[in-house]
Coordinates of C-alpha atoms and ligand atoms in Angstrom, one line a residue:
M1 CA -4.0 -4.2 11.0
K2 CA -3.2 -7.6 9.3
L3 CA -2.6 -7.6 5.6
L4 CA -2.6 -10.4 3.0
F5 CA -0.7 -9.4 -0.2
A6 CA -1.5 -11.7 -3.1
A7 CA 0.2 -12.0 -6.5
A8 CA 0.7 -14.7 -9.2
E9 CA 4.5 -14.1 -9.1
I10 CA 6.9 -12.9 -6.4
F11 CA 10.6 -12.5 -6.8
P12 CA 12.8 -14.6 -6.3
Y13 CA 10.3 -17.6 -6.4
A14 CA 8.8 -16.8 -9.8
K15 CA 9.3 -13.8 -12.1
T16 CA 8.1 -13.0 -15.6
G17 CA 8.2 -9.2 -15.3
G18 CA 7.8 -6.2 -13.1
L19 CA 4.8 -7.7 -11.0
A20 CA 7.2 -10.1 -9.3
D21 CA 9.6 -7.3 -8.4
V22 CA 6.9 -5.1 -7.0
A23 CA 5.3 -8.1 -5.1
Q24 CA 8.6 -8.5 -3.4
A25 CA 9.7 -4.9 -2.8
L26 CA 6.4 -3.4 -1.6
P27 CA 5.6 -6.0 1.1
S28 CA 9.2 -5.9 2.2
T29 CA 8.9 -2.1 2.8
L30 CA 5.4 -2.4 4.3
S31 CA 6.5 -5.2 6.7
K32 CA 8.4 -2.6 8.7
E33 CA 5.1 -0.9 9.5
I34 CA 2.3 -3.5 9.6
E35 CA 1.8 -7.2 10.1
L36 CA 1.6 -8.9 6.7
F37 CA 1.9 -12.1 4.8
S38 CA 2.5 -12.5 1.1
V39 CA 0.8 -15.3 -0.9
M40 CA 1.4 -16.9 -4.3
P41 CA 0.9 -20.3 -6.0
L42 CA 3.6 -23.0 -5.4
Y43 CA 4.3 -23.7 -9.1
D44 CA 6.0 -27.0 -9.7
F45 CA 9.1 -25.2 -11.0
I46 CA 9.8 -23.5 -7.7
D47 CA 12.7 -25.1 -5.9
R48 CA 11.3 -25.9 -2.4
E49 CA 14.6 -27.0 -1.0
K50 CA 16.6 -24.0 -2.2
F51 CA 14.0 -21.6 -0.7
S52 CA 13.5 -23.7 2.5
L53 CA 9.8 -24.0 2.0
T54 CA 7.9 -26.1 4.6
E55 CA 4.5 -27.7 4.5
M56 CA 1.9 -26.3 6.9
H57 CA -0.6 -28.4 8.8
E58 CA -3.6 -26.6 7.3
S59 CA -5.1 -28.2 4.2
F60 CA -8.7 -27.8 2.9
Q61 CA -10.9 -28.1 -0.1
I62 CA -12.6 -25.5 -2.1
T63 CA -15.5 -25.8 -4.6
L64 CA -15.8 -24.2 -8.0
G65 CA -18.8 -25.1 -10.0
N66 CA -19.3 -28.9 -9.8
N67 CA -15.7 -29.6 -8.8
I68 CA -13.8 -29.9 -5.5
Y69 CA -10.1 -29.0 -5.3
D70 CA -7.6 -30.0 -2.6
I71 CA -5.5 -27.2 -1.3
S72 CA -2.4 -27.5 0.7
L73 CA -0.2 -24.7 2.1
F74 CA 3.5 -24.1 2.4
E75 CA 5.5 -21.2 3.9
G76 CA 8.8 -19.5 3.6
M77 CA 10.6 -16.3 4.5
N78 CA 12.0 -13.8 2.1
Q79 CA 13.6 -10.5 3.1
G80 CA 11.7 -10.4 6.4
V81 CA 8.4 -11.3 4.7
R82 CA 6.5 -14.5 5.5
T83 CA 5.2 -15.9 2.3
L84 CA 2.4 -18.5 2.0
F85 CA 2.3 -20.8 -1.0
V86 CA -0.9 -22.3 -2.3
H87 CA -0.6 -25.8 -3.8
E88 CA -3.3 -27.3 -5.9
A89 CA -2.4 -29.8 -8.7
M90 CA -3.9 -27.9 -11.7
L91 CA -2.8 -24.5 -10.5
C92 CA 0.8 -25.6 -9.9
H93 CA 1.5 -28.1 -12.7
C94 CA 3.2 -25.8 -15.2
I95 CA 6.6 -24.8 -16.5
T96 CA 6.0 -21.0 -16.4
P97 CA 3.2 -19.3 -14.5
Y98 CA 0.9 -18.4 -17.4
G99 CA 1.6 -20.5 -20.5
N100 CA 4.1 -22.2 -22.8
K101 CA 5.4 -21.5 -26.3
N102 CA 1.9 -22.3 -27.7
G103 CA 0.3 -19.5 -25.7
D104 CA -1.6 -19.1 -22.5
Y105 CA -2.8 -22.3 -20.7
L106 CA -6.4 -23.0 -21.6
S107 CA -7.1 -23.8 -17.9
N108 CA -6.0 -20.3 -16.7
D109 CA -9.6 -19.4 -15.7
L110 CA -9.8 -22.4 -13.4
R111 CA -6.1 -22.2 -12.2
F112 CA -6.4 -18.6 -11.1
G113 CA -10.0 -19.1 -10.0
I114 CA -8.7 -21.7 -7.6
F115 CA -6.0 -19.3 -6.4
S116 CA -8.5 -16.4 -6.0
K117 CA -11.1 -18.4 -4.1
T118 CA -8.4 -19.8 -1.8
L119 CA -7.3 -16.2 -1.0
V120 CA -10.7 -15.5 0.6
I121 CA -10.5 -18.7 2.6
L122 CA -7.0 -17.7 3.8
A123 CA -8.2 -14.3 4.7
Q124 CA -10.8 -15.9 6.9
M125 CA -8.4 -18.5 8.4
F126 CA -5.7 -16.0 9.3
E127 CA -8.2 -13.2 10.4
I128 CA -7.0 -10.8 7.8
D129 CA -8.3 -7.2 7.9
L130 CA -7.2 -6.2 4.4
L131 CA -6.6 -8.2 1.2
H132 CA -4.3 -6.6 -1.4
L133 CA -4.9 -8.1 -4.8
N134 CA -2.7 -7.7 -7.8
D135 CA -3.7 -8.0 -11.5
W136 CA -6.4 -10.2 -13.0
H137 CA -4.9 -13.5 -11.6
T138 CA -6.2 -12.5 -8.2
A139 CA -9.2 -10.3 -9.2
L140 CA -12.0 -12.8 -8.7
A141 CA -11.1 -12.8 -5.0
A142 CA -12.7 -9.3 -4.8
L143 CA -16.0 -10.8 -6.0
W144 CA -15.9 -13.8 -3.7
A145 CA -14.8 -11.7 -0.7
K146 CA -18.0 -9.6 -1.1
E147 CA -20.1 -12.8 -1.0
I148 CA -18.2 -14.9 1.6
L149 CA -16.5 -12.3 3.8
P150 CA -18.2 -8.9 3.4
E151 CA -16.3 -7.3 6.3
L152 CA -12.9 -7.9 4.6
H153 CA -11.5 -4.7 3.0
V154 CA -10.1 -5.2 -0.5
V155 CA -7.5 -3.2 -2.4
Y156 CA -6.9 -4.1 -6.1
T157 CA -3.8 -3.0 -8.1
I158 CA -3.7 -2.9 -11.9
H159 CA -0.2 -3.5 -13.0
N160 CA -1.0 -3.7 -16.7
L161 CA -4.5 -3.1 -18.1
A162 CA -3.5 -4.9 -21.3
Y163 CA -3.8 -8.3 -19.6
Q164 CA -7.4 -8.6 -18.4
G165 CA -7.9 -12.4 -18.0
L166 CA -10.5 -12.9 -20.8
F167 CA -12.3 -16.3 -21.0
P168 CA -15.3 -17.8 -22.8
R169 CA -18.7 -17.3 -21.3
E170 CA -18.7 -21.0 -20.2
S171 CA -16.2 -20.0 -17.5
I172 CA -19.0 -18.6 -15.5
E173 CA -20.2 -22.2 -14.9
R174 CA -16.7 -23.7 -14.6
L175 CA -15.9 -21.1 -11.9
G176 CA -19.3 -21.5 -10.2
L177 CA -20.1 -17.8 -10.5
R178 CA -23.7 -16.6 -10.3
E179 CA -25.2 -15.7 -13.6
H180 CA -26.1 -12.2 -12.4
Y181 CA -22.4 -11.2 -12.5
F182 CA -22.5 -11.7 -16.3
T183 CA -23.6 -8.1 -17.1
P184 CA -21.7 -5.0 -18.4
E185 CA -21.8 -3.6 -14.9
G186 CA -20.2 -6.9 -13.6
I187 CA -17.7 -9.1 -15.4
E188 CA -19.1 -9.4 -18.9
F189 CA -17.0 -8.0 -21.7
W190 CA -18.2 -8.3 -25.3
G191 CA -19.7 -11.7 -24.5
E192 CA -16.7 -13.0 -22.5
V193 CA -15.8 -13.2 -18.8
N194 CA -13.3 -10.5 -17.8
C195 CA -11.5 -11.1 -14.5
M196 CA -9.9 -7.6 -14.4
K197 CA -13.5 -6.2 -14.2
A198 CA -14.1 -8.2 -11.1
G199 CA -11.2 -6.5 -9.4
I200 CA -12.3 -3.1 -10.5
A201 CA -16.0 -3.5 -9.6
Y202 CA -15.8 -5.3 -6.3
S203 CA -12.7 -3.9 -4.5
D204 CA -13.0 -1.0 -2.1
V205 CA -10.0 0.7 -3.5
V206 CA -8.4 0.4 -7.0
T207 CA -4.8 1.5 -7.5
T208 CA -2.5 1.6 -10.5
V209 CA 1.2 2.0 -10.6
S210 CA 1.8 5.6 -11.6
P211 CA -0.2 8.8 -11.4
T212 CA 0.0 9.4 -15.2
Y213 CA -1.2 5.9 -16.0
A214 CA -4.1 6.4 -13.6
K215 CA -5.2 9.3 -15.8
E216 CA -4.3 7.7 -19.1
I217 CA -6.5 4.5 -18.6
L218 CA -9.6 6.7 -18.4
S219 CA -9.1 7.5 -22.1
P220 CA -9.8 5.3 -25.2
E221 CA -6.1 5.4 -26.2
F222 CA -4.9 3.6 -23.1
G223 CA -8.1 2.2 -21.6
C224 CA -7.9 -1.2 -23.5
G225 CA -11.7 -1.0 -23.9
L226 CA -12.3 -0.5 -20.1
E227 CA -12.1 3.3 -20.1
G228 CA -15.8 3.7 -19.7
F229 CA -15.9 1.1 -16.9
L230 CA -13.0 2.7 -15.2
Q231 CA -14.7 6.1 -15.4
V232 CA -17.6 4.7 -13.5
H233 CA -15.2 3.6 -10.8
A234 CA -12.9 6.6 -11.0
S235 CA -13.6 7.9 -7.5
K236 CA -11.8 4.9 -6.0
L237 CA -8.9 4.9 -8.4
H238 CA -5.5 6.1 -7.3
G239 CA -2.1 6.2 -9.1
I240 CA 0.8 5.3 -6.9
L241 CA 4.3 5.1 -8.3
N242 CA 6.2 1.8 -8.0
G243 CA 9.7 1.6 -6.6
I244 CA 12.4 -1.0 -6.6
D245 CA 14.3 -2.9 -3.9
T246 CA 17.3 -0.7 -3.5
V247 CA 19.2 -3.5 -1.8
L248 CA 18.7 -6.0 -4.5
F249 CA 19.5 -3.4 -7.1
D250 CA 22.6 -1.7 -5.7
P251 CA 25.7 -1.5 -7.9
L252 CA 27.8 -1.0 -4.8
V253 CA 27.1 -4.5 -3.5
D254 CA 25.4 -6.4 -6.4
N255 CA 27.0 -9.8 -6.5
F256 CA 26.2 -10.3 -10.1
L257 CA 28.6 -7.6 -11.2
P258 CA 32.2 -8.3 -12.1
E259 CA 33.1 -5.0 -10.4
N260 CA 31.0 -3.0 -7.9
Y261 CA 30.8 0.8 -8.1
G262 CA 28.9 3.8 -6.9
S263 CA 28.6 7.5 -7.8
K264 CA 31.8 8.1 -5.9
K265 CA 33.6 5.2 -7.6
F266 CA 31.9 5.9 -11.0
K267 CA 35.0 5.2 -13.2
T268 CA 34.7 1.5 -12.2
K269 CA 31.4 1.2 -14.0
K270 CA 33.5 1.4 -17.2
N271 CA 35.3 -1.9 -16.3
N272 CA 31.9 -3.6 -16.4
K273 CA 31.3 -2.2 -19.8
I274 CA 34.7 -3.3 -21.2
L275 CA 34.2 -6.8 -19.9
F276 CA 30.7 -7.1 -21.2
C277 CA 31.5 -5.7 -24.6
T278 CA 34.5 -8.0 -24.9
E279 CA 32.2 -10.9 -24.1
Q280 CA 29.9 -9.8 -26.9
G281 CA 32.9 -9.7 -29.3
F282 CA 32.6 -6.0 -29.9
E283 CA 35.8 -4.6 -31.4
D284 CA 35.7 -1.2 -30.0
T285 CA 34.6 -1.3 -26.3
D286 CA 34.8 2.5 -26.0
K287 CA 31.8 3.2 -28.2
P288 CA 28.6 4.2 -26.4
L289 CA 26.7 1.1 -25.3
I290 CA 22.9 1.1 -25.6
V291 CA 20.9 -1.8 -24.2
F292 CA 17.2 -3.0 -24.3
I293 CA 16.0 -5.4 -21.7
G294 CA 12.5 -6.7 -21.8
R295 CA 9.6 -8.6 -23.3
F296 CA 9.5 -8.7 -27.1
T297 CA 6.1 -6.9 -27.6
E298 CA 4.7 -3.9 -29.3
Q299 CA 4.1 -2.4 -25.9
K300 CA 7.8 -2.0 -25.5
G301 CA 8.2 -0.4 -28.9
L302 CA 10.5 -3.2 -30.1
D303 CA 8.8 -3.2 -33.5
V304 CA 10.0 0.4 -34.0
I305 CA 13.5 -0.5 -32.7
I306 CA 13.7 -3.3 -35.3
E307 CA 12.6 -0.9 -38.1
V308 CA 15.4 1.5 -37.4
L309 CA 18.0 -0.9 -36.2
P310 CA 20.0 -1.2 -39.5
K311 CA 20.2 2.6 -39.6
L312 CA 21.2 3.0 -36.0
L313 CA 23.9 0.3 -36.3
K314 CA 25.7 2.4 -38.9
E315 CA 26.4 4.9 -36.1
N316 CA 29.3 4.8 -33.7
L317 CA 27.7 2.7 -31.0
N318 CA 27.3 -0.9 -29.7
F319 CA 23.8 -2.3 -29.1
V320 CA 22.7 -5.3 -27.1
I321 CA 19.1 -6.6 -26.7
L322 CA 18.1 -9.2 -24.0
G323 CA 14.7 -10.7 -23.9
E324 CA 12.1 -13.1 -25.2
G325 CA 8.6 -13.0 -26.5
D326 CA 7.2 -12.5 -30.0
E327 CA 8.8 -15.0 -32.4
V328 CA 8.5 -12.8 -35.4
M329 CA 10.4 -10.0 -33.6
A330 CA 13.0 -12.6 -32.4
D331 CA 13.6 -13.8 -35.9
A332 CA 13.9 -10.3 -37.3
L333 CA 16.5 -9.5 -34.6
K334 CA 18.4 -12.6 -35.3
A335 CA 18.6 -11.7 -39.0
V336 CA 19.9 -8.2 -38.2
S337 CA 22.5 -9.6 -35.9
Q338 CA 24.1 -11.6 -38.7
H339 CA 25.0 -8.4 -40.6
Y340 CA 26.4 -6.2 -37.9
D341 CA 29.3 -6.8 -35.6
N342 CA 28.3 -4.0 -33.2
F343 CA 25.0 -5.7 -32.3
S344 CA 24.2 -8.7 -30.1
I345 CA 20.9 -10.4 -29.4
L346 CA 20.6 -12.4 -26.2
F347 CA 17.5 -14.6 -26.0
G348 CA 15.9 -15.7 -22.8
Y349 CA 15.3 -14.5 -19.3
D350 CA 18.4 -14.1 -17.2
E351 CA 18.5 -12.1 -14.0
S352 CA 22.2 -12.1 -13.6
L353 CA 22.9 -11.1 -17.2
S354 CA 20.3 -8.3 -16.9
H355 CA 22.1 -6.8 -13.8
R356 CA 25.4 -7.0 -15.7
M357 CA 23.8 -5.2 -18.6
Y358 CA 22.4 -2.4 -16.5
A359 CA 25.9 -1.9 -15.0
A360 CA 27.7 -2.1 -18.4
A361 CA 25.5 0.2 -20.4
D362 CA 25.7 3.9 -21.0
F363 CA 22.1 4.1 -22.1
L364 CA 18.9 2.0 -21.6
L365 CA 16.5 2.2 -24.5
M366 CA 12.8 1.9 -23.5
P367 CA 10.6 3.5 -26.1
S368 CA 7.3 2.0 -24.8
R369 CA 4.0 2.7 -26.5
F370 CA 2.4 2.6 -23.0
E371 CA 4.1 1.9 -19.7
P372 CA 2.0 1.5 -16.5
C373 CA 5.1 2.3 -14.4
G374 CA 8.2 0.6 -15.8
L375 CA 10.9 -0.6 -13.5
N376 CA 13.8 -0.8 -16.0
Q377 CA 14.2 2.9 -16.1
L378 CA 14.4 3.0 -12.3
I379 CA 17.0 0.3 -12.2
A380 CA 18.9 2.2 -14.9
L381 CA 19.0 5.3 -12.8
R382 CA 20.3 3.4 -9.9
Y383 CA 23.1 1.9 -12.0
G384 CA 24.1 5.3 -13.5
T385 CA 22.7 4.3 -17.0
I386 CA 20.8 7.1 -18.8
P387 CA 17.3 6.1 -19.9
I388 CA 16.0 6.9 -23.4
V389 CA 12.2 6.8 -22.9
T390 CA 8.9 7.8 -24.4
E391 CA 6.7 10.3 -22.5
V392 CA 4.0 7.9 -21.3
G393 CA 2.7 6.5 -18.0
G394 CA 5.3 5.9 -15.3
L395 CA 8.1 6.9 -17.7
R396 CA 6.7 10.4 -17.7
D397 CA 6.5 10.4 -13.9
T398 CA 10.1 9.3 -13.4
I399 CA 12.2 10.7 -16.2
R400 CA 12.5 14.3 -17.5
D401 CA 14.4 15.3 -20.6
I402 CA 18.0 16.6 -20.0
D403 CA 17.0 19.8 -21.7
K404 CA 14.1 20.5 -19.4
R405 CA 14.9 22.8 -16.5
D406 CA 12.0 21.9 -14.1
N407 CA 12.4 19.5 -11.2
S408 CA 9.2 17.5 -11.7
T409 CA 11.0 14.2 -11.7
C410 CA 14.1 13.0 -10.1
G411 CA 15.7 11.2 -13.0
Q412 CA 17.1 12.7 -16.2
G413 CA 17.2 11.1 -19.6
I414 CA 16.4 11.5 -23.3
V415 CA 12.7 11.8 -23.8
L416 CA 10.8 11.1 -27.1
H417 CA 7.5 12.9 -27.1
T418 CA 5.8 10.4 -29.4
L419 CA 7.0 7.0 -30.7
S420 CA 8.0 7.0 -34.4
S421 CA 11.0 5.8 -36.2
K422 CA 12.1 9.4 -36.9
A423 CA 11.7 10.3 -33.2
L424 CA 13.6 7.2 -32.1
I425 CA 16.5 7.9 -34.4
E426 CA 16.6 11.5 -33.2
A427 CA 16.6 10.4 -29.6
V428 CA 19.5 8.0 -30.1
M429 CA 21.4 10.8 -32.0
R430 CA 20.9 13.0 -29.0
S431 CA 22.2 10.4 -26.7
L432 CA 25.4 10.0 -28.8
Q433 CA 25.8 13.7 -28.7
L434 CA 25.4 13.7 -24.9
F435 CA 27.9 10.8 -24.7
S436 CA 30.5 12.9 -26.5
D437 CA 30.2 15.6 -23.9
T438 CA 32.0 13.6 -21.3
K439 CA 31.5 16.0 -18.5
Q440 CA 27.8 16.5 -18.9
F441 CA 27.3 12.8 -19.5
S442 CA 29.0 11.7 -16.3
T443 CA 27.4 14.5 -14.2
I444 CA 23.9 13.3 -15.3
S445 CA 24.7 9.6 -14.9
K446 CA 26.1 10.2 -11.4
S447 CA 23.3 12.5 -10.3
N448 CA 20.7 9.9 -11.4
M449 CA 22.3 7.4 -9.1
H450 CA 21.1 9.6 -6.1
C451 CA 17.4 9.5 -7.2
N452 CA 15.1 8.1 -4.7
V453 CA 13.8 5.0 -6.5
S454 CA 12.9 3.0 -3.5
F455 CA 9.4 2.1 -2.3
K456 CA 9.7 4.2 0.8
E457 CA 7.5 7.2 -0.2
S458 CA 4.9 5.1 -2.1
A459 CA 4.6 2.6 0.8
K460 CA 3.5 5.6 2.9
I461 CA 0.7 6.3 0.5
Y462 CA -0.4 2.7 0.4
L463 CA -0.4 2.7 4.3
K464 CA -2.5 5.8 4.3
L465 CA -5.0 4.2 1.9
Y466 CA -5.1 1.0 4.0
R467 CA -5.7 2.9 7.2
Q468 CA -8.5 4.9 5.7
E469 CA -10.2 1.6 4.8
V470 CA -9.7 -0.4 8.0
Ligands
LIG1 P1 7.1 -5.5 -17.5 O1 6.1 -4.8 -18.4 O2 7.7 -6.6 -18.3 O3 6.5 -6.0 -16.2 P2 8.8 -3.7 -16.0 O4 9.7 -2.6 -16.5 O5 7.7 -3.3 -15.1 O6 8.2 -4.5 -17.3 O7 9.7 -4.8 -15.3 C1 10.5 -5.7 -16.0 C2 11.4 -6.4 -15.0 O8 11.8 -7.6 -15.5 C3 12.7 -5.7 -14.6 O9 13.2 -6.1 -13.4 C4 13.6 -6.2 -15.8 O10 15.0 -6.0 -15.4 C5 13.2 -7.6 -15.8 N1 13.4 -8.3 -17.1 C6 12.7 -8.1 -18.2 N2 13.2 -8.9 -19.2 C7 14.2 -9.6 -18.7 C8 15.1 -10.6 -19.2 N3 15.0 -11.1 -20.4 N4 16.0 -11.1 -18.4 C9 16.1 -10.7 -17.1 N5 15.3 -9.7 -16.6 C10 14.4 -9.2 -17.3

C-alpha cells in the first residue's frame, strides 16, 4: 500500500498549532509499517537551504475555473519521512500559512483549492493507493478525487471542526466546481461554500482526533452547525486519539532545556523551574508555577482565565502565559501584568521557549471550552507537569482527576467538570493544595511521565482502517 499524507502545515517546516505536530508524528510512526510520502505547500517563509529541500524534475499545470496555475515540486526528508512540497506562486506567497494580522487571506479558497487539486494529480503521478487528507485546507481533494481518480481511497481527518473553510458562493466558479455540488447534501452551507463539508461528504472514511470529540461533534453544542450533516455520515466516522513524537518531546534529551531530567532524575526538573522563574524576574522561585501555552481564543478558555487572573494572582503562585491571537485578550493580559510581579506574559510563537516552560512548570492550565484532542496536556504529562483541564474532547480521554480511582485514562490531573470562573478558581486552589502535599505531588508528576503518549497505538488503528479500505 502506498499512502500520501497531506496537510497545510508539518513540523518543523511550518507550524501554527497541533496539526503540524500530528502531521509530523503520525507519518513518522506509520512509515515504519507502510510506504508513504507527506505533502505540504512550500510557503515562501520555509528555509529551503536549512531543510535541504531540492527541486524535482516534475512540474505541471492545473486548471481551476478559467485559470491555469504552474506547479513545481520540491522534496526533503524529515525523521525518515519523504516530504513533497508543492510550489505555486499564489499558494506560497505568504508570511504565515493562513493570514496576517488583518485576518485570513482573501485568496485562501484559491490557494488551498490549488493545493487540493494538486494532491489528486500527485496521487495519480505517484500511483498512490490511499490519500489521507487533514482539515479543510485539503478537503476539496476528496471531491476532485471522486471525479478524476475514482479508484483512489480517501481518508479525511477533522482536527478542529471550528475551522471549516467558508467562502462566498462565487468561489464555486473561481474553483471551477460544478454547480450541482452547491446543495445542502454537498458543500453548500447557509449560502456559502464550505470546504470541510467536501471532506466529510466525499471521503471513504472520516476520522477525528479523539473518541469523545467524535461523539461530541454529533451534538449542537460541539457540531459547529455541521452536527446534522455529520449524523448523516456517522457510519464512516471514527475517533482516534492523537499522540506526540516522544523523541522530540523527551525531557531526558530535549536540547532546548537548560537541564535534562527524567522520572528517575526528577529533582533536576526543579533547576529548570528556578532558572525560568529567575528569568521572569519572580522573587520567590519556590512558589508553584502554573503556565498556559497556546492560541489566545475563547476555545482555550483564555477569556475565563483573564476574568479570574487578578484573584488568582493574590494566591501563593507564579503564573506565565505564552501565546498569541486575539488582540483584546492580549491587551487585557498586558494590563494585568503591569500590576502583579508574580505574572509574566510572553507574546509570540516560540518552540524553544514552550519546551522550557513545559519543563519548568508544576502545572499546565488548559481550561478549553472544546478540545478535539489537545497536545499540550500530553506534552505536559511527558514533562512531569500536572495538567489542569476541562472534561471535554480529548482532554476527557487523556486526563482523569486525581481523586478518581478508575484507570480509564493514563494521565492524572485536576479536572474541571464545566468551565466557569468559580470552577477555574476551585481547580487552581486544588492544585495549590496538591502542591503542598510534596509526596503526592511528586508521585503523580513522576507517574504521569510513564504514560504512553506516543502515536504507536493510534497508528495501529489508522493502519487497520487503511487496510480495510485498500
Ligand atoms: P491547537 O488547538 O492550537 O492546535 P494543540 O493542543 O492541538 O492546540 O497543539 C498546540 C501545539 O502548539 C503544541 O505543540 C503547543 O506546545 C504548541 N504551541 C501553541 N502555542 C504556542 C506558542 N505560542 N509557542 C510555541 N508553541 C506553541
